[in-house]
Short mmCIF file of C-alpha atoms in Angstrom, two decimals:
data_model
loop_
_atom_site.label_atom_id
_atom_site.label_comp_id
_atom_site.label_asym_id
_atom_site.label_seq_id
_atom_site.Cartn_x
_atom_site.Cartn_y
_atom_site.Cartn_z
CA UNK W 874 -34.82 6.66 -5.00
CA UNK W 875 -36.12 3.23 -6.39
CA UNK W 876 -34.37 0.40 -7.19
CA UNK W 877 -34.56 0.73 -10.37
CA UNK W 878 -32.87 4.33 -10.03
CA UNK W 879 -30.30 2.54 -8.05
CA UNK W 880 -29.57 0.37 -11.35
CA UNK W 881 -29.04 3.06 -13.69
CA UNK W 882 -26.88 5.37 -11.95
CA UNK W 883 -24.42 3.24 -10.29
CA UNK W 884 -22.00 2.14 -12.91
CA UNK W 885 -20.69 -1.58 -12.84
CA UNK W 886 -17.37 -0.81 -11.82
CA UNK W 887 -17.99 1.85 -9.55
CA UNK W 888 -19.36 1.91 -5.57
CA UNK W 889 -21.54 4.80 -4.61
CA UNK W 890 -24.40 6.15 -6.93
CA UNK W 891 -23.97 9.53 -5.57
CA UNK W 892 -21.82 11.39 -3.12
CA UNK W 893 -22.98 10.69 0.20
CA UNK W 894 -22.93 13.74 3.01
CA UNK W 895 -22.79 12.86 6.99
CA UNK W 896 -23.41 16.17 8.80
CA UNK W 897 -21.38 16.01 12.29
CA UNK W 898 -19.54 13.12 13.45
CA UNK W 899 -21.45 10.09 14.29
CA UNK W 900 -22.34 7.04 12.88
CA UNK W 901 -25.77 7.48 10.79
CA UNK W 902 -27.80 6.67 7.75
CA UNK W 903 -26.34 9.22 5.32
CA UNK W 904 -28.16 12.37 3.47
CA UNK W 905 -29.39 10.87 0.40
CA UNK W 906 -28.19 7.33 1.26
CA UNK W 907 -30.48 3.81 0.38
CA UNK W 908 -29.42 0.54 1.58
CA UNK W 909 -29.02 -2.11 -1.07
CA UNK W 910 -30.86 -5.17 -0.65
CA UNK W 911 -29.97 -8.57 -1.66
CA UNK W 912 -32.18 -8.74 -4.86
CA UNK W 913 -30.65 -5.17 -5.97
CA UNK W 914 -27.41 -6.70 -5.55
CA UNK W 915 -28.25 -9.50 -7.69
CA UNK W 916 -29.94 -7.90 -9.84
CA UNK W 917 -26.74 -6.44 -11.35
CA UNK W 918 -25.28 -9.46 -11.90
CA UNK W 919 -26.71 -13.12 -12.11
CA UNK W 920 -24.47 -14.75 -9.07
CA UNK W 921 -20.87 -13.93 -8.04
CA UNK W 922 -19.58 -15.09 -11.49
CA UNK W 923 -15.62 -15.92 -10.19
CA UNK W 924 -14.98 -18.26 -6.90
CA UNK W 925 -11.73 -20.30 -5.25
CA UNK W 926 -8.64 -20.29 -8.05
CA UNK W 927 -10.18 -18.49 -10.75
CA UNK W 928 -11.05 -15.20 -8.21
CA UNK W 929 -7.59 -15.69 -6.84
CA UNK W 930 -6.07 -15.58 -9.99
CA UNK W 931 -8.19 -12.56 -11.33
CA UNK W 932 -6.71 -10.89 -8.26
CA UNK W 933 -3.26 -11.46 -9.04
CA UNK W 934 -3.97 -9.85 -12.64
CA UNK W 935 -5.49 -7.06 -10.87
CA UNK W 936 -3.74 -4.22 -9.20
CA UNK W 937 -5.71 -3.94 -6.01
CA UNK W 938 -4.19 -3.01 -3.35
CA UNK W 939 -5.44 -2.46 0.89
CA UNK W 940 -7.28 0.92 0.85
CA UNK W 941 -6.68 1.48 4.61
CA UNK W 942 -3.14 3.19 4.10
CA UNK W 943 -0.56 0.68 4.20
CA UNK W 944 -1.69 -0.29 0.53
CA UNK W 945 -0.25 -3.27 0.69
CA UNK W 946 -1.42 -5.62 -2.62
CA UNK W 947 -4.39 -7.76 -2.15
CA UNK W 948 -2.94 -10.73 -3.90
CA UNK W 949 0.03 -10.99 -1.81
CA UNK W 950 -2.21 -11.23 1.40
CA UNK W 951 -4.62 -13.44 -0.24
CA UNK W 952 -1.19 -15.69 -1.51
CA UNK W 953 0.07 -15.58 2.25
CA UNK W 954 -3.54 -16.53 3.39
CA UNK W 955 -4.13 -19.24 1.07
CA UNK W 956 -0.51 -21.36 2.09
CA UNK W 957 -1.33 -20.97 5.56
CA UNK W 958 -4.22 -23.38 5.35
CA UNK W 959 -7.68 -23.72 5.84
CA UNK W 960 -9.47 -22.86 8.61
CA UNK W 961 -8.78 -19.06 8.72
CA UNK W 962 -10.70 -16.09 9.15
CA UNK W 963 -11.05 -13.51 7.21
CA UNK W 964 -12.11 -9.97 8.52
CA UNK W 965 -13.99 -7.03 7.54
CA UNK W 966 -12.42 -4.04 8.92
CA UNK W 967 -15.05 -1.28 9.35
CA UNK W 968 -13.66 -0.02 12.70
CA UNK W 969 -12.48 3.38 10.91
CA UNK W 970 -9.97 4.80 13.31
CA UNK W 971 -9.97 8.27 11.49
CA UNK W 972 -12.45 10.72 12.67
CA UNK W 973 -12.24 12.40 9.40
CA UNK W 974 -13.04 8.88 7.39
CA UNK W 975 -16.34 8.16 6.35
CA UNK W 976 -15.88 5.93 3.47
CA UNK W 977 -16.11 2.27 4.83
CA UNK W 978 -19.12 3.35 6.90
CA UNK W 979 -20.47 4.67 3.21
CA UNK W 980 -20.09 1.19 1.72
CA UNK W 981 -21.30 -0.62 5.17
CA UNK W 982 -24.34 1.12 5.40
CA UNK W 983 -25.31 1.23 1.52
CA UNK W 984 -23.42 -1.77 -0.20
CA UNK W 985 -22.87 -4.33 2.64
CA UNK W 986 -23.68 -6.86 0.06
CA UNK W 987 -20.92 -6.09 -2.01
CA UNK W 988 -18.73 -6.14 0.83
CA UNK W 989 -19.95 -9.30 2.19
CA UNK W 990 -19.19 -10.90 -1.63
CA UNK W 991 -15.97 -9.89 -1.35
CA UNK W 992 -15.47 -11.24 1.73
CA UNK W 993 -17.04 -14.51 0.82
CA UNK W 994 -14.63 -14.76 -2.23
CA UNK W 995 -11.78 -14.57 -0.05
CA UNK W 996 -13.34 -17.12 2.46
CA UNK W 997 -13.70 -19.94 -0.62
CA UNK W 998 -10.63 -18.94 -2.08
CA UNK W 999 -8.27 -19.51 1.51
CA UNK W 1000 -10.97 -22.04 2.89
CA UNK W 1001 -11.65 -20.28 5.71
CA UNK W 1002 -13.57 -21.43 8.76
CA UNK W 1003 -15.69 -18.23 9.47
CA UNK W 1004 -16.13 -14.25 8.20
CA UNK W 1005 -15.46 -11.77 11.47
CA UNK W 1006 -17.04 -8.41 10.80
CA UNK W 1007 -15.13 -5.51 13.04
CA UNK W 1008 -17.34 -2.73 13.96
CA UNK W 1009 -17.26 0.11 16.71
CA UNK W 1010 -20.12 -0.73 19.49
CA UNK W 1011 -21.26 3.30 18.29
CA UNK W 1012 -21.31 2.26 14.81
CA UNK W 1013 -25.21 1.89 15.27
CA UNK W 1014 -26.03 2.18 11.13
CA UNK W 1015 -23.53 0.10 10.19
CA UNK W 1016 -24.22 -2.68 12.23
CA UNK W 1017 -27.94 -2.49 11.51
CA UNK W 1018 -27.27 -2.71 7.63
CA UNK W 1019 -24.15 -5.03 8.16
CA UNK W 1020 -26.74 -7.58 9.89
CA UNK W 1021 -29.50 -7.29 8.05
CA UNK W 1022 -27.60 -8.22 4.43
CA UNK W 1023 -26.09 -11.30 6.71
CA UNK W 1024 -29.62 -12.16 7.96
CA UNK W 1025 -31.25 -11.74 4.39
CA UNK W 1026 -28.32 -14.46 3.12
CA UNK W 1027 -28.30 -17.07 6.13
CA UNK W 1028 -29.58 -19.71 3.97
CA UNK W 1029 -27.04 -19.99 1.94
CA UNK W 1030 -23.63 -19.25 3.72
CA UNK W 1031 -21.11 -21.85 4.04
CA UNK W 1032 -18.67 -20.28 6.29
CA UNK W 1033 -19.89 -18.79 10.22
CA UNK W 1034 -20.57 -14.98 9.99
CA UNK W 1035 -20.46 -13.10 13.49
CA UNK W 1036 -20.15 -9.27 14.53
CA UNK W 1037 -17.23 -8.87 16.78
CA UNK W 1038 -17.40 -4.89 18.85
CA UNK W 1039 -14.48 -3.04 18.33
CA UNK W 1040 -13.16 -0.62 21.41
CA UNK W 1041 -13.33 2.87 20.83
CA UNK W 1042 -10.44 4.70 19.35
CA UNK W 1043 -7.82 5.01 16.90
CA UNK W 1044 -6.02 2.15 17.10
CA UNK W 1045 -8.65 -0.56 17.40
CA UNK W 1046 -8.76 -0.58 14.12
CA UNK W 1047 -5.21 -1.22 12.66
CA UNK W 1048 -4.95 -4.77 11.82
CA UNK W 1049 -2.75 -6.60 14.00
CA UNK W 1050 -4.86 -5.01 17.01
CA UNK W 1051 -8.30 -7.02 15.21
CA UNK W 1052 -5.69 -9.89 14.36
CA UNK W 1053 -5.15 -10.30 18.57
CA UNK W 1054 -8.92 -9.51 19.05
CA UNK W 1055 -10.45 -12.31 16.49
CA UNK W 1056 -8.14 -14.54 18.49
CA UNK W 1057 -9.66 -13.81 21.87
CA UNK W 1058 -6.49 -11.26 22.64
CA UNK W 1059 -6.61 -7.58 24.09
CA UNK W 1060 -7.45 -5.21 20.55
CA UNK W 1061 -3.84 -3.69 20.70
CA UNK W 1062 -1.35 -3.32 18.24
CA UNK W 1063 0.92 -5.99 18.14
CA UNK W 1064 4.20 -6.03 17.06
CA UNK W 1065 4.94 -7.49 13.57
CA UNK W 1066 6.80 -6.51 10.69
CA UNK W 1067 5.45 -8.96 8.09
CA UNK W 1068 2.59 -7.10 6.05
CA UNK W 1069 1.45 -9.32 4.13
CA UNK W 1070 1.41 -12.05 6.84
CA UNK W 1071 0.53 -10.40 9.73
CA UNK W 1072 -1.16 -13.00 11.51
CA UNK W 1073 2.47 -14.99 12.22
CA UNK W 1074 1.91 -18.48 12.27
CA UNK W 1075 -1.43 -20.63 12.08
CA UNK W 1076 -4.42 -20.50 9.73
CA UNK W 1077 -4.51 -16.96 8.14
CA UNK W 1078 -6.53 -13.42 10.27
CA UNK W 1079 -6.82 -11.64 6.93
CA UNK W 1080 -8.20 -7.91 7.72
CA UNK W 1081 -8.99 -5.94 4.70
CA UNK W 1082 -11.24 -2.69 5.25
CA UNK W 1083 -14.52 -2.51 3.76
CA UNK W 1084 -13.62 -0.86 0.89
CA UNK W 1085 -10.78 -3.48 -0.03
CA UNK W 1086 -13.84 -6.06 0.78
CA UNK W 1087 -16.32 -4.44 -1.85
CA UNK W 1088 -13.78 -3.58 -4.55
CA UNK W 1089 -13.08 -7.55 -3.92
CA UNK W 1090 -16.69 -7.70 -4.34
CA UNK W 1091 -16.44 -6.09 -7.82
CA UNK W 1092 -13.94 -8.37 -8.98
CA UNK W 1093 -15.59 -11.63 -7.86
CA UNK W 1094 -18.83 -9.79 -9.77
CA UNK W 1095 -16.05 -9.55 -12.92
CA UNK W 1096 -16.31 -6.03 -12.37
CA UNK W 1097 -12.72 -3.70 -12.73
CA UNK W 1098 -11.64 -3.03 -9.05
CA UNK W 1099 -9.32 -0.46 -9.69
CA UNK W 1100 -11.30 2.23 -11.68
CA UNK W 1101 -11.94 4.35 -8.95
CA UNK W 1102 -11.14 5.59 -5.50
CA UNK W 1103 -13.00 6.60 -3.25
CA UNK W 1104 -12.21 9.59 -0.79
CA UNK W 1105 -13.63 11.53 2.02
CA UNK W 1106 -13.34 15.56 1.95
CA UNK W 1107 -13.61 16.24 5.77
CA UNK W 1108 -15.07 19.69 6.71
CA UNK W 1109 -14.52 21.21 10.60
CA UNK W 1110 -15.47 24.33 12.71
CA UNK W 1111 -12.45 24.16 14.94
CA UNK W 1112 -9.56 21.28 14.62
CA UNK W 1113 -10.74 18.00 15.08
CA UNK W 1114 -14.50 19.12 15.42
CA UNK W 1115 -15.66 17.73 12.16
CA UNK W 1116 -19.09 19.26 10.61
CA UNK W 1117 -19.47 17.71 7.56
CA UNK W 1118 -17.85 14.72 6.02
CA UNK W 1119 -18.67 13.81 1.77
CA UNK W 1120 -17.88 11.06 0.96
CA UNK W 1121 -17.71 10.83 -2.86
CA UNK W 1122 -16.22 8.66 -5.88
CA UNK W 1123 -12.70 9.89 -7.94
CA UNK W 1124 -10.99 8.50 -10.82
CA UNK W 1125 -7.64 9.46 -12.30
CA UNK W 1126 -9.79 12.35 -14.65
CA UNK W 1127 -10.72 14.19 -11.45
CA UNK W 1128 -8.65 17.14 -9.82
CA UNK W 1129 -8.67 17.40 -6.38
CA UNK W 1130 -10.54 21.13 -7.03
CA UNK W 1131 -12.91 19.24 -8.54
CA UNK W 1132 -12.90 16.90 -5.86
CA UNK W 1133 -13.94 19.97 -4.00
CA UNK W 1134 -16.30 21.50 -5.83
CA UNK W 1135 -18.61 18.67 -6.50
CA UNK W 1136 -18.62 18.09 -2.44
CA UNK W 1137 -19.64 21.95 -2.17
CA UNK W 1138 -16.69 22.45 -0.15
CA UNK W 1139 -14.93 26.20 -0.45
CA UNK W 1140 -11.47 26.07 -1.66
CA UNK W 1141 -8.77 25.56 1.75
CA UNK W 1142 -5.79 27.16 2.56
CA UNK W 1143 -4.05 23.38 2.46
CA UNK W 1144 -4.83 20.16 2.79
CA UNK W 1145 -3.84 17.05 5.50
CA UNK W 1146 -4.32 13.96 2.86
CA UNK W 1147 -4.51 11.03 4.15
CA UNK W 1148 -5.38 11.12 7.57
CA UNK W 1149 -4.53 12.44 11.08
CA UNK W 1150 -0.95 10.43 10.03
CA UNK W 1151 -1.06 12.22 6.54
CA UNK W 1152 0.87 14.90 5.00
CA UNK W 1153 -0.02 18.91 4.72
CA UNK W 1154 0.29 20.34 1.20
CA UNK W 1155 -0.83 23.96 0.45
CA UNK W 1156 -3.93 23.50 -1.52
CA UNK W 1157 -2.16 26.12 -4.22
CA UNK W 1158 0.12 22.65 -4.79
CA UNK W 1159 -2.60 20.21 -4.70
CA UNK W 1160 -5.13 21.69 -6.29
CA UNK W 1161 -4.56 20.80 -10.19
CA UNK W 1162 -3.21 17.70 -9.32
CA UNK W 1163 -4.82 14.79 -10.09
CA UNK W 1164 -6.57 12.02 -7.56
CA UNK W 1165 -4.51 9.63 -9.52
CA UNK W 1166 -2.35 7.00 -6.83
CA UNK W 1167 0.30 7.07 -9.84
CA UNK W 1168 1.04 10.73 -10.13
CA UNK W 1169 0.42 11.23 -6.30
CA UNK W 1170 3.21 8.68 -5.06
CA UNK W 1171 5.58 10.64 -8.03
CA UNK W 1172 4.68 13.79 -5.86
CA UNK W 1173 6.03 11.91 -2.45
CA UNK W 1174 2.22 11.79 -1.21
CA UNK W 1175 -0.89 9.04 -0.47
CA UNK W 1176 -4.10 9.04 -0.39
CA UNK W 1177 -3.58 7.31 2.34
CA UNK W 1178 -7.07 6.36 3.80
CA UNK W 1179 -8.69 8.44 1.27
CA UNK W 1180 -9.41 11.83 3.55
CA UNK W 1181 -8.63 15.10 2.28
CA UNK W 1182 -8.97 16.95 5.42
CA UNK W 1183 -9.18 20.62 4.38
CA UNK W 1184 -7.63 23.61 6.20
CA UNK W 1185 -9.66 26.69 6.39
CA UNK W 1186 -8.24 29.99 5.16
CA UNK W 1187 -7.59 32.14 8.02
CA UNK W 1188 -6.86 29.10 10.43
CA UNK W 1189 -3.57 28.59 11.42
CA UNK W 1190 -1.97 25.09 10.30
CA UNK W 1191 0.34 25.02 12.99
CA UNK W 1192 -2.29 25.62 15.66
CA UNK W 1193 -4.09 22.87 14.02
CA UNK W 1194 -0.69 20.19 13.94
CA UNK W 1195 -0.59 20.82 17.40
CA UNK W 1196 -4.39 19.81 18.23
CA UNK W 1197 -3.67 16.68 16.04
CA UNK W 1198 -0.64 15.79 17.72
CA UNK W 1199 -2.14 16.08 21.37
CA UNK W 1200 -4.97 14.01 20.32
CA UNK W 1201 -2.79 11.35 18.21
CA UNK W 1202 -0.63 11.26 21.58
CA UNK W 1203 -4.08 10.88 23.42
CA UNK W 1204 -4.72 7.47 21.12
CA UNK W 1205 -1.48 5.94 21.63
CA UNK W 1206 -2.29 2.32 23.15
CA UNK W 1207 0.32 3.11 25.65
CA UNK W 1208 2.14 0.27 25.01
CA UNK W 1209 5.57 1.73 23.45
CA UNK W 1210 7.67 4.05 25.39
CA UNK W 1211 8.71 5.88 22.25
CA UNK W 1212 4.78 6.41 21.58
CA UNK W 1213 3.95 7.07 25.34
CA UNK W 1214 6.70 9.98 25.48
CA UNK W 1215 7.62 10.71 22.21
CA UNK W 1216 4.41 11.92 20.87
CA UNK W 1217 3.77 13.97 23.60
CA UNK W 1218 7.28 15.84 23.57
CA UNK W 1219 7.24 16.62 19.66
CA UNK W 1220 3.73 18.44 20.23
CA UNK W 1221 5.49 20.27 22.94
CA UNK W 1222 8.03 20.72 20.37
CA UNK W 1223 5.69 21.98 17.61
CA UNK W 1224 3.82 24.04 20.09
CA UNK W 1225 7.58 25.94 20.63
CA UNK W 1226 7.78 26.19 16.96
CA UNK W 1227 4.29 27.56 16.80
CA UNK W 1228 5.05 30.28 19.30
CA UNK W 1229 7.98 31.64 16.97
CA UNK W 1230 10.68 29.48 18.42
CA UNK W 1231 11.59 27.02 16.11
CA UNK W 1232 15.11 25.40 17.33
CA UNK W 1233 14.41 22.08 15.11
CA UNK W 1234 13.58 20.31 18.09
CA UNK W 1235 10.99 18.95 16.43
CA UNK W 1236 12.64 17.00 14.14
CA UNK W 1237 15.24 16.05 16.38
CA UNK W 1238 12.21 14.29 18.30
CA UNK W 1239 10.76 13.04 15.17
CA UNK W 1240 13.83 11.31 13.99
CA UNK W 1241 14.19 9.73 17.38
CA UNK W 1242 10.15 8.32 17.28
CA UNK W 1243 9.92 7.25 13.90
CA UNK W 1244 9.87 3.22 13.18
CA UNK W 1245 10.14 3.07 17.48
CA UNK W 1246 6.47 1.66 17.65
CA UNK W 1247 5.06 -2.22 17.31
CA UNK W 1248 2.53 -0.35 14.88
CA UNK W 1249 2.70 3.17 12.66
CA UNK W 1250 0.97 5.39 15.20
CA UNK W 1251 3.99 6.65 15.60
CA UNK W 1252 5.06 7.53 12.42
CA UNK W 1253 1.69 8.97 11.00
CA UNK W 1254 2.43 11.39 14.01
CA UNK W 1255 5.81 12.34 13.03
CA UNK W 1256 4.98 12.48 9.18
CA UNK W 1257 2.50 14.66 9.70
CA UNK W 1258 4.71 17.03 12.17
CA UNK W 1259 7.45 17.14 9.91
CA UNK W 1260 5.48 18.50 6.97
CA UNK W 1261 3.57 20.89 9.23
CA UNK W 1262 6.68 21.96 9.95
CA UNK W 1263 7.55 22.78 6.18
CA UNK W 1264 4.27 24.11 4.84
CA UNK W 1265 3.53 26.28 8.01
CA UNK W 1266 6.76 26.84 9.95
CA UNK W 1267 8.40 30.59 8.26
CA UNK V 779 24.32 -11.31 14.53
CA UNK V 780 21.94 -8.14 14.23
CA UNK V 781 19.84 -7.10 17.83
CA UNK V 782 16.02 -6.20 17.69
CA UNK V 783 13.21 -5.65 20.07
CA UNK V 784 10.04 -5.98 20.29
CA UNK V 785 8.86 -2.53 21.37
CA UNK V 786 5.48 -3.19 22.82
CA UNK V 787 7.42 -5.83 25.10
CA UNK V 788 10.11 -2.96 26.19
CA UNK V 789 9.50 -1.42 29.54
CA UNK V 790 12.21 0.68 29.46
CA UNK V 791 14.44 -0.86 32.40
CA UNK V 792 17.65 -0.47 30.94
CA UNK V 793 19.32 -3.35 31.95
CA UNK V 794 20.57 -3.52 27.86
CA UNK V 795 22.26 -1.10 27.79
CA UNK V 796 24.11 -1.57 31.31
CA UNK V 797 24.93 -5.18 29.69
CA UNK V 798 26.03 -3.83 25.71
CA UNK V 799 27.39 -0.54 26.82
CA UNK V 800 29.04 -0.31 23.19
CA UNK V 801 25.55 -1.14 21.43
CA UNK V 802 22.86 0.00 22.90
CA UNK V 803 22.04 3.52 23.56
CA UNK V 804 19.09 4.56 25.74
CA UNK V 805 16.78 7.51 24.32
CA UNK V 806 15.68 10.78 26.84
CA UNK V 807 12.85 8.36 28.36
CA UNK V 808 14.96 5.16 29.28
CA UNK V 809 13.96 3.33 26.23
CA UNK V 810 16.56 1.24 24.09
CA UNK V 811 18.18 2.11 20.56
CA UNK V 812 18.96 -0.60 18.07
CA UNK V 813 20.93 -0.13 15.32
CA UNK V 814 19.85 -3.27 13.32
CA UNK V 815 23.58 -3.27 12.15
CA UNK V 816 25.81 -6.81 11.90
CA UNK V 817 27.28 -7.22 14.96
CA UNK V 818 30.33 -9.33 15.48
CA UNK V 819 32.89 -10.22 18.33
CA UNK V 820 32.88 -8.22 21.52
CA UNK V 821 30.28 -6.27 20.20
CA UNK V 822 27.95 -9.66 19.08
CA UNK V 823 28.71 -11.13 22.97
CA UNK V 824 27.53 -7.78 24.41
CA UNK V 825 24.24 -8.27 22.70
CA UNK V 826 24.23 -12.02 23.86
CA UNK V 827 24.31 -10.73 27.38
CA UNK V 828 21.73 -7.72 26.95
CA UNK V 829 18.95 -10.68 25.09
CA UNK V 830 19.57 -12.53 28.20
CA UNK V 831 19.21 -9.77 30.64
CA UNK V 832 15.99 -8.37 29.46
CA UNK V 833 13.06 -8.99 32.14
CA UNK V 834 10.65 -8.40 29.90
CA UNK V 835 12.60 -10.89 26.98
CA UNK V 836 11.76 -7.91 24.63
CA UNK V 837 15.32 -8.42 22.49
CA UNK V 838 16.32 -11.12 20.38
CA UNK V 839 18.36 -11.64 17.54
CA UNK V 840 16.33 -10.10 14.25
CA UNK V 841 16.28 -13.04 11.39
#
């Protein structure tokens, strides 16, 4: 595809120019995929059109919020960020903990200039002292694209760029673990229960994901940042062996069957949205419904961090809870006792309920875990037990 | 006065709950329950003495 191509088919307001397909489970160049170079990126637009005040108060008329999962509002963190004081950091979060999440490693890997002007807006508008970008040491594609766009623009950035490796695993990425990391701290969780300021006290960490960073991008660029979403339908061969992963653009118009159907994927038997901390629903109740964040939270779900992880017909969902669970206990930083033996005794639990004998231990368990942990590791877990338990369980 | 704790801090020693009998209960793995309630009189000095008895300094009073 030529640049020109490029131009044409991907809208202003919008991030991808196609769907984008990543056969098995690491960390390349995409199917189809083309990396955007600097004067592409220009190209659409003459210079980042809105800087310092006027792109923080753009954000505050916009309704962006943190497409991680928490979906906390950008403007709060950037309001926090910006009365802490200068000489912050601000982060780009593309340590994606969920193995069924290919969506920030979409937007690294094709549009890291978009990211990185969404990050720079952020830097002038809190006066930050440098841009951290968090990557997994595996994330080869990423980091090759990620360092090239900062290489192609070191003549003209103001604030210190630098790569920062990310451990392995599912927690490395949730924010207050990069929060202790930028500052030189073991990349755990720590415990915190201000979301919009995080960091505690001191010049602003502000972590935003790399699809928060580009649809920041859009709106520095004077684009809409809201008009779409973007999701990843997850495909597997056995639970938690992931084949194929699509990672394609939604608005509010789209169903999630035709979610489906323009990723190729065959209709499930239900769906985990959200992520490994998500919630089941039979695909005969998701189906017509709408990838609209609106009508979804009316329905008591999230698209969490964008995955639709389908179900197979013919597999069994409670089989598959059970896989999740051990390996969601597996990722626990061990740090919480609730986490260390809580997780592990409601899979045991589920496991029981899977075998026929359902004695609501489970949620006995769950109710005892939930809101126990410094982060939500915990919780994802027990969410996504307890609705197991109700789609699945007879 | 309400009681919190930092659970990544928590060990799981116990010594709470041998000092605020009355507020804290311990979970099937040793670890401490909170309520988060107001806590007043007997009740608030219990707490007093489990914040000071922690090794790990893992409760204090929320804000």
């Amino acid at each position: 595809m030529s640049t020109l191509d490029l131009d044409l088919t991907t809208g202003a307001d919008h991030l991808l120019a196609q769907p984008l397909v990543y056969p098995g489970s690491v960390c390349a160049l995409p199917l189809h995929g083309d990396i955007e170079n600097l004067a592409t990126h220009r190209a659409r637009r003459e210079m980042p059109v809105l800087t310092g005040s006027a792109f923080a108060d753009a954000l505050s008329g916009s309704e962006l919020t943190g497409r991680g999962g928490a979906h906390v509002p950008a403007a709060w963190k950037l309001t926090a960020a910006r009365d802490a004081g200068p000489g912050g950091t601000v982060v780009i979060n593309g340590a994606e903990g969920e193995p069924g999440s290919a969506k920030d490693m979409a937007l690294l890997q094709t549009r890291p200039h978009l990211v990185l002007e969404g990050a720079l807006a952020v830097a002038d508008a809190i006066r930050a002292r440098e841009v951290v970008i968090w990557l997994h040491e595996s994330a080869g594609a990423s980091r090759a694209s990620m360092a090239e766009a900062v290489r192609e623009r070191r003549d003209e950035l103001n604030v210190r760029v630098r790569m920062l490796l990310a451990p392995e695993g599912y927690v490395g990425g949730e924010a207050s673990s990069v929060i202790s990391a930028v500052r030189g701290g073991p990349a755990l969780p720590q415990f915190s229960r201000d979301r919009v300021r995080p960091w505690g006290e001191g010049p602003a960490v502000l972590v935003h994901n790399a699809e928060t960073h580009a649809r920041l991008g859009l709106l520095a660029l004077g684009a809409n940042p809201v008009a779409t979403s973007l999701v990843t339908v997850a495909e597997s061969a056995a639970p938690l062996d992931f084949v194929r992963r699509t990672v394609l653009e939604t608005d509010a118009t789209m169903t999630f069957a035709d979610v489906l159907a323009t990723a190729g994927a065959p209709e499930p038997r239900a769906v985990l949205l959200g992520g490994m901390g998500g919630t089941w629903v039979p695909w005969t109740h998701l189906g017509g419904m709408s990838v609209d964040p609106w009508e979804l939270r009316a329905a008591g779900l999230s698209l969490g961090a964008g995955i639709v992880h389908l179900l197979p017909k013919g597999r069994d969902g409670l089989q598959e809870s059970v896989a999740i669970l051990d390996w969601l206990a597996e990722q626990s930083a061990r740090q919480c006792g609730p986490c260390i033996f809580g997780l592990p005794a409601l899979a045991d639990a589920l496991r029981r309920t899977a075998r026929g004998r359902d004695g609501g231990e489970a949620r006995r368990i769950g109710d005892l875990v939930s809101g126990r942990g410094a982060c939500r590791h915990p919780d994802g877990a027990v969410r996504m037990a307890m609705s197991a338990q109700e789609v699945f369980g007879s | 006065m309400r009681l919190a704790i930092n659970p990544a801090a928590c060990d799981g020693l116990g010594m709470c709950a041998h000092q605020a009998p009355d507020v804290i209960q311990l979970d099937p793995w040793g670890y401490p329950l909170v309520s988060g309630d107001e806590l007043e009189g007997p009740e608030a000095d219990q707490a007093s003495r489990a914040i000071r008895a922690c090794p790990r300094n893992a409760l204090f009073v929320a804000k």
